[in-house]
Each structure stands twice: as structure tokens, then as C-alpha cells.
Short mmCIF file of C-alpha atoms in Angstrom, two decimals:
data_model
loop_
_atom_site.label_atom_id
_atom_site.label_comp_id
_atom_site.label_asym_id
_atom_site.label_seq_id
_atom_site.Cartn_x
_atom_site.Cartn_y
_atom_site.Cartn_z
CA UNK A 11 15.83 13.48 -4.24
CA UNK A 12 17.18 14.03 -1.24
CA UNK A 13 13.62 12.74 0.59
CA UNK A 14 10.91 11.81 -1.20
CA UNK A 15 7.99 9.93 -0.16
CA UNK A 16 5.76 7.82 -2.42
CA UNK A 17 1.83 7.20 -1.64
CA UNK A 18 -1.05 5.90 -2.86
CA UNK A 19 -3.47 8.32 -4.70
CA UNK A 20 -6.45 5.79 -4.84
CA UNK A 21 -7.48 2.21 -2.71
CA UNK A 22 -4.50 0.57 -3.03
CA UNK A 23 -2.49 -1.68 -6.08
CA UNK A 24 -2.16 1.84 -7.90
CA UNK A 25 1.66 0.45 -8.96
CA UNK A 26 3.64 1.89 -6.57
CA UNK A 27 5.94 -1.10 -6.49
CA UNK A 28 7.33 -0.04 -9.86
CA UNK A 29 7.72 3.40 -9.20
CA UNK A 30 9.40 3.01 -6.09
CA UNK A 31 11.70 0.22 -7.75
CA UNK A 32 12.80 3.18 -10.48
CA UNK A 33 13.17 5.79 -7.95
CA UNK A 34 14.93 3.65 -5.48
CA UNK A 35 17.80 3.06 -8.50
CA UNK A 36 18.80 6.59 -6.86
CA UNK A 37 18.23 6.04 -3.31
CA UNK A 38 21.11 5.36 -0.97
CA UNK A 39 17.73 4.66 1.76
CA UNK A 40 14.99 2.84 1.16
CA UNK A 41 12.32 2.96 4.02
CA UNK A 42 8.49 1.37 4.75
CA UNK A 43 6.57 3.05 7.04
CA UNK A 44 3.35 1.81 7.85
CA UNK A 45 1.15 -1.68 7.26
CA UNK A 46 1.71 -5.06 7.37
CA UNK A 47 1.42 -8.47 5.01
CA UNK A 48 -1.90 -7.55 4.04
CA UNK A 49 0.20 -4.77 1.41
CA UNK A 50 1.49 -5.94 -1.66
CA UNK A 51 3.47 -4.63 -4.66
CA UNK A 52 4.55 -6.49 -7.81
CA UNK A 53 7.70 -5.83 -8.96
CA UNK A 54 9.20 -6.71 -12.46
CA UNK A 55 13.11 -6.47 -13.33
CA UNK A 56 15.80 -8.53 -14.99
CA UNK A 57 15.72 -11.36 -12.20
CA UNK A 58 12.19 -11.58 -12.27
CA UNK A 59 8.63 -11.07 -11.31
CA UNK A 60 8.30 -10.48 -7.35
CA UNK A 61 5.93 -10.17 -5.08
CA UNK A 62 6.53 -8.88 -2.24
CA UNK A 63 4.29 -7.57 1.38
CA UNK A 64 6.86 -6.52 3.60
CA UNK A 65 10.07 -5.71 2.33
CA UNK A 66 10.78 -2.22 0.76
CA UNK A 67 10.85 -2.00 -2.86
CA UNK A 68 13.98 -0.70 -2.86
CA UNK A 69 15.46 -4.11 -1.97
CA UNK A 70 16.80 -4.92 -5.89
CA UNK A 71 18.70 -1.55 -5.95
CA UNK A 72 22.26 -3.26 -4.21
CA UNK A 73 23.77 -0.28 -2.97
CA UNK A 74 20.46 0.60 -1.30
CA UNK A 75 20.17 0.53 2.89
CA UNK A 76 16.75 -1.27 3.36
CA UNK A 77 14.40 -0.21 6.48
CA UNK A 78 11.71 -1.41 7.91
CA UNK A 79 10.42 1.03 10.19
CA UNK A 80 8.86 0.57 13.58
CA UNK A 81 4.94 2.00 11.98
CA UNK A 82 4.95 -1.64 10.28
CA UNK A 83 3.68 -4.27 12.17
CA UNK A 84 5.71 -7.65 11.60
CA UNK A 85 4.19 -11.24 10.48
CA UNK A 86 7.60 -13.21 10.79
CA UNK A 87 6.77 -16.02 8.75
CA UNK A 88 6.26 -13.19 5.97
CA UNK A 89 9.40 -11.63 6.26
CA UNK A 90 11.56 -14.35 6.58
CA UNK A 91 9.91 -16.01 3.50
CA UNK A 92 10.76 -13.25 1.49
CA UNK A 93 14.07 -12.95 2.89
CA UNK A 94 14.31 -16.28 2.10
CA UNK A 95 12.96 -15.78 -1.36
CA UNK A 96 15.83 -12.81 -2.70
CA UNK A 97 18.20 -14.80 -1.09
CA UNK A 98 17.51 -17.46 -3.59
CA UNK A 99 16.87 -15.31 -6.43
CA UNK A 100 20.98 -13.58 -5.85
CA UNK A 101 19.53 -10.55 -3.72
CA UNK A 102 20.95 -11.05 -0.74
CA UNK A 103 19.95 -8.57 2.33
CA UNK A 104 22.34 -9.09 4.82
CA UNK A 105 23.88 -6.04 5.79
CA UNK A 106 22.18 -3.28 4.06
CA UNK A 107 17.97 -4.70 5.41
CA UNK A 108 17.38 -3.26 9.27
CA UNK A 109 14.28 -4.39 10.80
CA UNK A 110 13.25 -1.85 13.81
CA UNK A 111 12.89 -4.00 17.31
CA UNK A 112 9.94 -1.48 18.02
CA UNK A 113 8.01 -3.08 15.10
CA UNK A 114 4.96 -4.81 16.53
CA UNK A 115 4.25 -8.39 15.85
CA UNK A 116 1.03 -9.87 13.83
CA UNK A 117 0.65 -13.12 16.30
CA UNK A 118 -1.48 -16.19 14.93
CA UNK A 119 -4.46 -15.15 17.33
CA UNK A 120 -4.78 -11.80 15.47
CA UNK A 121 -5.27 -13.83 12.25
CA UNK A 122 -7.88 -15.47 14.15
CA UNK A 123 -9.67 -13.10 15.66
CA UNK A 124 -9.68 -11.31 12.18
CA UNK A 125 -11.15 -13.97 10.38
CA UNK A 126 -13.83 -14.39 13.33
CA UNK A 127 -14.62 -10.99 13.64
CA UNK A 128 -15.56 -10.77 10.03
CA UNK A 129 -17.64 -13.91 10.29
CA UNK A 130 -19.61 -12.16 13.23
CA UNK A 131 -20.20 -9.14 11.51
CA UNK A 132 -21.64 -10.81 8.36
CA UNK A 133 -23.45 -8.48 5.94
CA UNK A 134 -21.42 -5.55 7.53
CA UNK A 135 -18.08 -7.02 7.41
CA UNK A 136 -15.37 -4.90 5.88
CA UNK A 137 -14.30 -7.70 3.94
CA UNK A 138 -10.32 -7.64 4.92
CA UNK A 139 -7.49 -9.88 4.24
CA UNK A 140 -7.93 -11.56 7.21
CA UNK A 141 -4.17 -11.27 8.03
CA UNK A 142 -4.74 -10.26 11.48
CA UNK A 143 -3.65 -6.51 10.95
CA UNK A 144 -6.28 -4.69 12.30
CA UNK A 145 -6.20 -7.10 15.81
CA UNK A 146 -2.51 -6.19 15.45
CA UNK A 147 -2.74 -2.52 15.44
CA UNK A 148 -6.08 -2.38 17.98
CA UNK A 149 -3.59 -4.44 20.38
CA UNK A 150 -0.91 -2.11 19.75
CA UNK A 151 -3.32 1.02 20.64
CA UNK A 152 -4.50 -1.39 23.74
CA UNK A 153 -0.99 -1.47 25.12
CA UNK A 154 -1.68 -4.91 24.62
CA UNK A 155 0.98 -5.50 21.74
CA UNK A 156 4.14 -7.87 21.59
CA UNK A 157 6.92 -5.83 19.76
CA UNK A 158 10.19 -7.96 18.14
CA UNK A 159 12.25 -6.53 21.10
CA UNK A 160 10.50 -8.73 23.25
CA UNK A 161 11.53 -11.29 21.95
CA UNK A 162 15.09 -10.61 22.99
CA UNK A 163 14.11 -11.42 26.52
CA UNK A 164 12.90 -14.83 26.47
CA UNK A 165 11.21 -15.23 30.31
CA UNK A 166 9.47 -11.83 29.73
CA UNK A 167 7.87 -12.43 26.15
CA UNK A 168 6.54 -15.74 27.41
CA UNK A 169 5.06 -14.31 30.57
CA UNK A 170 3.53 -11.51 28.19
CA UNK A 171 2.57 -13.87 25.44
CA UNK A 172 1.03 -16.43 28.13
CA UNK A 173 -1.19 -13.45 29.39
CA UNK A 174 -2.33 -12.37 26.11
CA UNK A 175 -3.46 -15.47 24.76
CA UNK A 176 -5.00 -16.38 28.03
CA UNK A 177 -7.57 -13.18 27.36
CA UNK A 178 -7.34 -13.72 23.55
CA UNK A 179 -8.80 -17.37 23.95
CA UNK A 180 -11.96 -15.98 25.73
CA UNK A 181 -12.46 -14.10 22.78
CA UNK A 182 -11.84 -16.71 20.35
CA UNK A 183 -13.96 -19.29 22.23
CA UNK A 184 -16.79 -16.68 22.52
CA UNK A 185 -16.63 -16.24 18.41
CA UNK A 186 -16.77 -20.35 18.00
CA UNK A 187 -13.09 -20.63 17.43
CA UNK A 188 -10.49 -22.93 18.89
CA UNK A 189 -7.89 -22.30 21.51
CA UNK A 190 -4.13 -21.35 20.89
CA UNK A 191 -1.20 -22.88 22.51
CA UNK A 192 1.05 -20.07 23.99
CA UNK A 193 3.94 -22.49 24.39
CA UNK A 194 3.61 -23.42 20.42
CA UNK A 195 3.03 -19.86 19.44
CA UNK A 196 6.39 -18.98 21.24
CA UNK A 197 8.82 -22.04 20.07
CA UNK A 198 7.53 -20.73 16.89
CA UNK A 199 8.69 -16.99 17.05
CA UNK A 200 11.83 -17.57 19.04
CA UNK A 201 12.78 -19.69 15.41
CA UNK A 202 11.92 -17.05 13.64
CA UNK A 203 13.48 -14.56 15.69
CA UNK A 204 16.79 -16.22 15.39
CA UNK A 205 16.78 -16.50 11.59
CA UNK A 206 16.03 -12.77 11.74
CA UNK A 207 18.23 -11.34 14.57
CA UNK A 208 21.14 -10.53 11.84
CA UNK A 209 18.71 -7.68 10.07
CA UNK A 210 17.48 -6.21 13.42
CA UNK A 211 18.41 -2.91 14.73
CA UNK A 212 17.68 0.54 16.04
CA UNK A 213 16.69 2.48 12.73
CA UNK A 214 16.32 5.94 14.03
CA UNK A 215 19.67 6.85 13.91
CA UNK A 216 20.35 5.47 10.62
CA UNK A 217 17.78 7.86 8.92
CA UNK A 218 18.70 10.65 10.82
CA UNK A 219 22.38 10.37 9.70
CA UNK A 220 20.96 9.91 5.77
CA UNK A 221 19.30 13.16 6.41
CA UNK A 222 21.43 14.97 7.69
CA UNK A 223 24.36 14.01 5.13
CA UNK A 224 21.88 14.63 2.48
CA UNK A 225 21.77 11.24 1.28
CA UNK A 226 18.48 10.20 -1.06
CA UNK A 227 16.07 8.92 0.73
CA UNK A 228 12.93 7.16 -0.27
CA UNK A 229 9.84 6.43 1.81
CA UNK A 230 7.65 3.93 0.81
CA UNK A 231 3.81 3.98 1.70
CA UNK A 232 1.88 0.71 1.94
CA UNK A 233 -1.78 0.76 0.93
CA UNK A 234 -3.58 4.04 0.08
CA UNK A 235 -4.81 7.41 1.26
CA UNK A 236 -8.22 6.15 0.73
CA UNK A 237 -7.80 3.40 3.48
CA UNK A 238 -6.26 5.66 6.45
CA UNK A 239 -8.18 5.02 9.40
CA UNK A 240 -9.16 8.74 9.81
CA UNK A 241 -9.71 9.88 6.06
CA UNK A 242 -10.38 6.89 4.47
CA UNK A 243 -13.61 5.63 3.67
CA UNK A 244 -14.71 4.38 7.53
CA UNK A 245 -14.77 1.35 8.37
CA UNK A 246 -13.65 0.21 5.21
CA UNK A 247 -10.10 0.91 5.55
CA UNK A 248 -7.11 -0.47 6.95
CA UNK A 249 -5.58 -0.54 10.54
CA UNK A 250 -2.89 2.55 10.23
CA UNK A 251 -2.41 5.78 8.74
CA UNK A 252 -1.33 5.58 5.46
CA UNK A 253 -1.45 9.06 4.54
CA UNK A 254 2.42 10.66 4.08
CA UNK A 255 2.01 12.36 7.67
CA UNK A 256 2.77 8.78 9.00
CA UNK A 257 6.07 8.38 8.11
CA UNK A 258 6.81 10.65 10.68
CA UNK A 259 6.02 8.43 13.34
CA UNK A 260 6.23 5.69 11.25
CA UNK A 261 9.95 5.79 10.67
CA UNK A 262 10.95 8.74 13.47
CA UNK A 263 11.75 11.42 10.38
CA UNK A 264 10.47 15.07 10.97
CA UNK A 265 8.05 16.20 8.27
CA UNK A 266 9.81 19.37 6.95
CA UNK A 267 12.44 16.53 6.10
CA UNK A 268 10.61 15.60 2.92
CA UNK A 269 10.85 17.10 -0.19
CA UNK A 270 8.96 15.44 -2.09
CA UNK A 271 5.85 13.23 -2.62
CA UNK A 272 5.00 11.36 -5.55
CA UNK A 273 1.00 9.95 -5.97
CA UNK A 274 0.56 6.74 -7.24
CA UNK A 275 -2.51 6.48 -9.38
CA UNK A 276 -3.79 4.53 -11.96
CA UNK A 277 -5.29 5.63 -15.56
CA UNK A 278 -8.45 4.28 -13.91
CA UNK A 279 -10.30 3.19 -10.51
CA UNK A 280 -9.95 0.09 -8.65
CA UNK A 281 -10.84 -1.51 -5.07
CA UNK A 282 -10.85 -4.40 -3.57
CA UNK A 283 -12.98 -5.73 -1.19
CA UNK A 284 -15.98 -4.01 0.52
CA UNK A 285 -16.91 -0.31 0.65
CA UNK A 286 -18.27 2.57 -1.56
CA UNK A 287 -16.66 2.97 -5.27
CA UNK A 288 -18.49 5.78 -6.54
CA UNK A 289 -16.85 5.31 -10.17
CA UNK A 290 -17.64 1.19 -10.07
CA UNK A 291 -18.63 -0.55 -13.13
CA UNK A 292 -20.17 -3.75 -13.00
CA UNK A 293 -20.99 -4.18 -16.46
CA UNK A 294 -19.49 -5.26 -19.72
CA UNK A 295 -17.10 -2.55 -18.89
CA UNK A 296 -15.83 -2.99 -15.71
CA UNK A 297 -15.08 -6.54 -16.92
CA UNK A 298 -13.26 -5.06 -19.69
CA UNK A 299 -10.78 -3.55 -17.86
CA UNK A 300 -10.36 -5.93 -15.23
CA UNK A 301 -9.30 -8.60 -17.53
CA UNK A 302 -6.76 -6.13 -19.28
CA UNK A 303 -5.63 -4.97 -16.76
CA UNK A 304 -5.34 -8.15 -14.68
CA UNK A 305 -7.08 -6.88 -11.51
CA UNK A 306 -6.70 -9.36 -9.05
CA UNK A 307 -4.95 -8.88 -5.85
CA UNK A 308 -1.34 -9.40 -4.93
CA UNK A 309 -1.90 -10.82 -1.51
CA UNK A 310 -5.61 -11.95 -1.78
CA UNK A 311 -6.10 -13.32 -5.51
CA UNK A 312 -9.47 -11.41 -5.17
CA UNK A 313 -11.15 -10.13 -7.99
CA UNK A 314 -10.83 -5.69 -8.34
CA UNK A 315 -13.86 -3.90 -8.37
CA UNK A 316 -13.29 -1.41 -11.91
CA UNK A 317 -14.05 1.73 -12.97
CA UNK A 318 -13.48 5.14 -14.87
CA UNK A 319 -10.63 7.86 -12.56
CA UNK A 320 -12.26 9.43 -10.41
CA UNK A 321 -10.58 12.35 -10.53
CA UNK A 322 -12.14 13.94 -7.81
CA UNK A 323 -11.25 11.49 -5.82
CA UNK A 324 -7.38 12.03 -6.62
CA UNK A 325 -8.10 16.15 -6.15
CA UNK A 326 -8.82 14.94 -2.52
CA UNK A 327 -6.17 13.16 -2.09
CA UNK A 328 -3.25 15.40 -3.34
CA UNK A 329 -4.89 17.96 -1.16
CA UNK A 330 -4.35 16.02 1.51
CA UNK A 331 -0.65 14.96 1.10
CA UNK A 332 0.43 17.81 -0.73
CA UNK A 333 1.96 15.64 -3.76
CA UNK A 334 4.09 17.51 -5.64
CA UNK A 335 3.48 15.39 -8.62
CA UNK A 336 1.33 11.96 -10.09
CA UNK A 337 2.99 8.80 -11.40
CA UNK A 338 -0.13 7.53 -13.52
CA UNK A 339 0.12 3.72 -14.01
CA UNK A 340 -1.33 1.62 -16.48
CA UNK A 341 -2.52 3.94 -19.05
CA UNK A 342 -1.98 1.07 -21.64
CA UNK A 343 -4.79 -0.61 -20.39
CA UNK A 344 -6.79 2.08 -21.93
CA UNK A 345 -5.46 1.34 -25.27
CA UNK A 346 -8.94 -0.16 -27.25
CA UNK A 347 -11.62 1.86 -26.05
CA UNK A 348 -13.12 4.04 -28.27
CA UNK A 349 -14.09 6.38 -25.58
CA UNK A 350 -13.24 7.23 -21.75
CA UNK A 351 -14.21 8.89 -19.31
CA UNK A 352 -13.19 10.90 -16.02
CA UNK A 353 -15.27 11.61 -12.74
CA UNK A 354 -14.78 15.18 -12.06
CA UNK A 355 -17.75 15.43 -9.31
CA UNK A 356 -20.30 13.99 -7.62
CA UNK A 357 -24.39 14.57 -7.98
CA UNK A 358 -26.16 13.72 -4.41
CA UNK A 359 -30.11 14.44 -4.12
CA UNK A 360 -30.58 16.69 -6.95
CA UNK A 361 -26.96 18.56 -6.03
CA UNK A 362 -23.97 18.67 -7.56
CA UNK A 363 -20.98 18.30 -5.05
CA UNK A 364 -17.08 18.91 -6.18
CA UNK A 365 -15.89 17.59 -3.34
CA UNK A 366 -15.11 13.92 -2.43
CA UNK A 367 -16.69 13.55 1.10
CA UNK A 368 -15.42 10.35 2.65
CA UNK A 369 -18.67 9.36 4.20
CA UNK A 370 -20.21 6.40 3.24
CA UNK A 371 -23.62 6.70 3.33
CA UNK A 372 -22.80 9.52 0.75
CA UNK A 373 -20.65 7.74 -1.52
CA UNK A 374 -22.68 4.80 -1.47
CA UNK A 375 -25.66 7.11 -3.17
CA UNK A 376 -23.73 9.59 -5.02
CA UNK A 377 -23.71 9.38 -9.30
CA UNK A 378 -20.51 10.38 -10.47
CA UNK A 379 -20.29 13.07 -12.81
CA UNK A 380 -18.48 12.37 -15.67
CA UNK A 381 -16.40 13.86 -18.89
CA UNK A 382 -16.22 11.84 -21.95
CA UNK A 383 -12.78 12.06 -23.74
CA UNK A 384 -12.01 10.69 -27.31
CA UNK A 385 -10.13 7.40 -26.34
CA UNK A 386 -6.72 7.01 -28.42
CA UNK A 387 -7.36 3.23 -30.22
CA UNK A 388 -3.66 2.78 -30.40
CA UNK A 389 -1.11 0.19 -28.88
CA UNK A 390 0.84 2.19 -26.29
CA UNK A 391 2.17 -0.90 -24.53
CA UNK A 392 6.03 0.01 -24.10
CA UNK A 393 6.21 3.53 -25.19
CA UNK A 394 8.90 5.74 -22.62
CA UNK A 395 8.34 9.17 -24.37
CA UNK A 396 5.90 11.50 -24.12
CA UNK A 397 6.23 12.55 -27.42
CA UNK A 398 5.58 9.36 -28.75
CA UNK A 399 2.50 9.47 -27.06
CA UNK A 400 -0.99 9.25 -29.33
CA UNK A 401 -3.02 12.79 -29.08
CA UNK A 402 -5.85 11.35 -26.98
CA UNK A 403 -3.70 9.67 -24.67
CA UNK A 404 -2.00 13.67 -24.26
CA UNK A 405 -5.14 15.46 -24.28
CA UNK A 406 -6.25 12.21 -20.88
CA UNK A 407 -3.40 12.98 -19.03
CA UNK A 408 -3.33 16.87 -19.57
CA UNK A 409 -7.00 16.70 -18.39
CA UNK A 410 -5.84 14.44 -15.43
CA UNK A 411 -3.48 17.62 -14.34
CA UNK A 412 -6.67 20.13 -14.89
CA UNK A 413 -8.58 18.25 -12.67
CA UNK A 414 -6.68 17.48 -9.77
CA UNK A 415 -4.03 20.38 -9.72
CA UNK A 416 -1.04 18.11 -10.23
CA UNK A 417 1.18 17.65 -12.59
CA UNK A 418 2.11 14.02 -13.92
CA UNK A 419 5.77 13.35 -14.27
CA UNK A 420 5.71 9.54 -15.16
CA UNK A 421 3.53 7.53 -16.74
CA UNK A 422 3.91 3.43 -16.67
CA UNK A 423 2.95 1.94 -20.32
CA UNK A 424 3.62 -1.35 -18.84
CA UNK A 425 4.73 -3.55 -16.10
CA UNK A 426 8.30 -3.46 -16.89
CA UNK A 427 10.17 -0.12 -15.75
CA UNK A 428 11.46 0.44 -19.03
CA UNK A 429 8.19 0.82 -19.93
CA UNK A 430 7.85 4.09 -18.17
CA UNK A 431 7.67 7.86 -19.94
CA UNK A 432 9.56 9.95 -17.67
CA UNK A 433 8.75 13.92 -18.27
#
């Protein structure tokens, strides 16, 4: 490797769960650096289909170390379920997961106030998971956070957990909601911190000593460039950075560290939940490819919003990480149309724009502009070389790495990672 980092290229649910479970069959570290529940990644071996929100992908490879680093911001029923869940399944963590105590905890009046605040807003809601990440990460900004190290000193998280919902409740009565009980809220985490104490510890020092040894280490983004709070598309994006500059902070690893960084896109566009899709089809379609394709989401159920790549949009976005190279995902869903297309620009008032501008006014007016390929009408599903490969489904991809300046090294033909060309 030795570091590489993987990201989303898109809005999120581009597949990175699969890609990281291949590359992570290398790793001797496997690390999350950002996000909360409200991420989640499918991923499909022998034991299984899993879906998981807070653990690294990385957990199925055995030899792996597992970290969860302190730029991800805890729900502890979450984890421990999904501890819980391996555990069951013959994957069992203890020993090689390490949960940072600097990690900041989602508490149930963040879920709350989530929900509430989205009520309030009504029309202009950013239509979230309701999860309670964005409370989490605004308290955490606020100085207002509780982090799983408090928890290790009982009298003090109570008297801190006692004076935050005391404020919090104001809030919550002022929205219509209904009070929280401090001393329920904290018999509740003190379980959960007990059933979790065995996988938490300092994980600075671990990743510096990978590092430094030159072991392979793998850095696992939740969500998507499109969604960082700063060059996403504001405010419909998520509560943290998400762009590969976060795992910096995110995990305490200094940038020239990494080596390399993989985008995650798919063969197409998708989003979920409110904001501007310039590339959105909400015709015959659109419907098309979200029933191929499946495009619901892992932690919501809610329908995707689908469209043609906008491969301007994925230009931006390897600009902005510097990927060394695309993993393209689910270019069998492709397989029966007779044509497709790619967005390699935007048109805005009479003017054509080759840039993807992240404001929303702007993408809510623009018309994509679009190239029309010569679809390949051929069953893909399962292929894992590129010379096996139908010519249209070549001539996408090559125009793919025109487009946005990047070359694609993998392409998924499937869920399963055999089902994965590897150039």
C-alpha cells in the first residue's frame, strides 16, 4: 500500500464497502475516520451479507488491527450491536478493534433535537437521517460534547451529562418535544460502556507505529466529498469533513503519510435525500436504474434519487483529494440500455460552465451537458477481466478517465468481490 485512503467520489453509497473489504485483505490497519451511524456500507463475503455504520470494513480481514478513530462520533447502541452481530456471525473483534476514548458520543437528545429541527425547518429541511449527527458534531464544536473518556469517570460524566440535558430540554420543550431523563440516559451508557471498555484505547500511537514500520494501512472515509461541510453542496451535507484531508485529524496521521487515494464512484449518479442533483432523472429512466440497481439506503431504506455520471462532478472531486485512481462500481447495472450517457458540463443562463460550482442556487438551475455513448446490451454481471469486457463498456470507462483525469483501476461487476476487474 503502505497508506492508502479510500473516499467517496459522489453523495455517498458509491460501494466503498466492497472496495475497502478487497483492499483491506492486504492491510495489517484498518482505520475510520470521520462520521457516525448515519454511514453505511454493505458488505458481501463467504459469511454473509453485512451491513454495517460504524465499524471499519476491514473487520472480516482476521489478521487486520481495526480503528476507530477519534473524528467518528460514537452511537453506543450502534457499535455494540454490531459488535454483537460479528461476534455471532464467527468474527470476533476482541483484540485487534480499538475504539479511541476521544471519540465523541451521539446522546439520545441529539437524535431528538435532529428529528425536531427538521420538523421546524419544514420545506427547507435538509432531509437527514435523523441520527442525531449533526447535534453531535455542533455540540462537539460548542465545547458542549460528552466524549467516551468521560465515561471513565462516573461523578464527572453525570455532573456534565446533568448540565447538558438541563439546557438541551429547553430546546426540546421549545420545538414541542418531551423531556429526557439524565439519570436514564446515564444507567444507559455506563451499560454500554462496560460491554465496550475491552476495545477502548489510545489509537494514536498504534498508527504511528504502523507507519513508521511501514505496515499497510487503510483509511476508510464515511460518506462523500460531496457532503463535507465546507465543499459539499451547503446545507445539504453532513456534520464533518469527509474529504481525505480529515483523516488527519480524524485519526492523528500526518498527510504526507498517505500514498494513496482511491475514489469510489459509481457507473452512474445517486443521492439521497434533499439537495441539488444536477444529473437527476425522474422519469422512466431514473426508475430504471433504481430498481436495477437496488437504490435504497443502507441505514435509511429511503428511496435514491438516479441519474446519468456526472462526470464533472467526479473532475471536482479528484481535484480536490488528489485521487490517484477510481474504483467504478456497479457498471453492470448499465448492462440493457441501449444508450448512456455522461455529464461532462454544465449550461447556466445561456453559458456553458466546465466547472462543478457547489452552490446551490446554481446547481439547482443548471442543465447538464451531456455525451451520448453506444451502451454495450450485454450481461456483464460477474466478469473480473478487463479484457473480457464488451467494447462499449471499454470505450464508457476510457471516456470516464478522459473526463475526469483519472485513471480507473477496478471496476465492481457485482456485489460480490470476486466480481471485481482489477487492472
Amino acid at each position: 500500500m503502505p497508506v492508502t485512503a479510500v473516499i467517496g467520489a459522489q453523495w455517498g453509497d458509491e460501494g466503498k464497502g466492497k472496495y475497502v473489504d478487497i483492499l483491506a485483505q492486504d492491510a495489517h490497519v484498518v482505520a475510520r475516520f470521520n462520521g457516525g451511524n448515519n454511514a453505511g456500507h454493505t458488505v458481501i463475503n463467504e459469511l454473509g451479507t453485512f451491513k454495517l455504520h460504524l465499524l471499519p470494513s476491514g473487520v472480516f480481514n482476521p489478521k487486520a488491527t481495526c480503528i476507530i478513530g477519534p473524528g467518528v462520533v460514537l452511537d453506543l447502541a450502534g457499535i455494540a450491536e454490531e459488535i454483537n452481530t460479528l461476534d455471532k456471525a464467527g468474527v470476533p473483534l476482541k483484540g485487534r478493534l480499538f475504539i479511541s476514548p476521544r471519540c465523541h458520543l451521539v446522546m439520545p437528545y441529539h437524535r431528538v433535537l435532529d428529528r425536531l429541527y427538521e420538523s421546524a425547518k419544514g420545506h427547507l429541511s435538509t432531509g437527514t437521517t435523523g441520527r442525531g449527527i449533526g447535534p453531535t458534531y455542533a455540540d462537539k464544536a460548542g465545547y458542549n460534547g460528552l466524549r467516551l473518556a468521560d465515561l471513565q469517570r462516573r461523578t464527572l460524566f453525570i455532573e456534565k451529562l446533568s448540565t447538558q440535558v438541563s439546557i438541551k430540554n429547553r430546546l426540546i420543550g421549545a420545538l414541542g418535544g418531551e423531556p429526557m431523563d439524565a439519570d436514564k440516559i446515564a444507567d444507559e451508557y455506563f451499560e454500554y460502556f462496560r460491554i465496550l471498555q475491552p476495545f477502548i484505547k489510545e489509537t494514536f500511537g498504534l498508527l504511528q507505529d504502523a507507519v513508521k514500520s511501514n505496515q499497510n494501512v487503510l483509511l476508510e472515509g464515511a460518506q462523500a466529498t460531496l457532503l463535507d461541510t465546507d465543499w459539499g453542496t451547503y446545507p445539504f451535507v453532513t456534520g464533518s469533513s469527509t474529504l481525505v484531508s480529515a483523516a488527519t485529524p480524524g485519526l492523528g496521521i500526518p498527510p504526507r503519510a498517505i500514498d494513496r487515494i482511491v475514489g469510489v464512484c459509481k457507473a452512474y449518479t445517486t443521492r439521497v435525500g434533499n439537495g441539488p442533483m444536477p444529473t437527476e432523472l425522474t422519469d422512466e429512466t431514473g426508475d430504471r436504474i433504481r430498481k436495477i440497481g437496488r437504490e435504497y439506503g443502507t441505514s435509511t431504506g429511503r428511496p435514491r434519487r438516479c441519474g446519468w455520471l456526472d462526470a464533472e462532478l467526479v473532475r471536482f472531486t479528484a481535484a480536490l483529494n488528489g485521487f490517484t485512481e477510481l474504483a467504478l462500481s456497479l457498471l453492470d447495472v448499465l448492462d440493457t440500455f441501449h444508450e448512456v450517457k455522461i455529464a461532462t458540463g454544465y449550461e447556466w443562463g445561456g453559458q456553458k460552465a466546465h466547472y462543478f460550482d457547489g452552490d446551490a442556487v446554481f446547481l439547482e438551475e443548471c442543465q447538464p451537458v451531456y455525451e451520448s455513448l453506444p451502451g454495450w446490451e450485454k450481461d456483464i454481471r460477474g466478469v473480473n477481466r478487463w479484457s473480457d469486457l464488451p467494447r462499449g463498456a471499454v470505450n464508457y470507462i476510457e471516456r470516464i478517465e478522459q473526463v475526469t483525469g483519472v485513471p480507473v483501476s477496478m471496476i465492481g461487476t457485482g456485489p460480490d468481490r470476486r466480481e471485481t476487474i482489477i487492472r
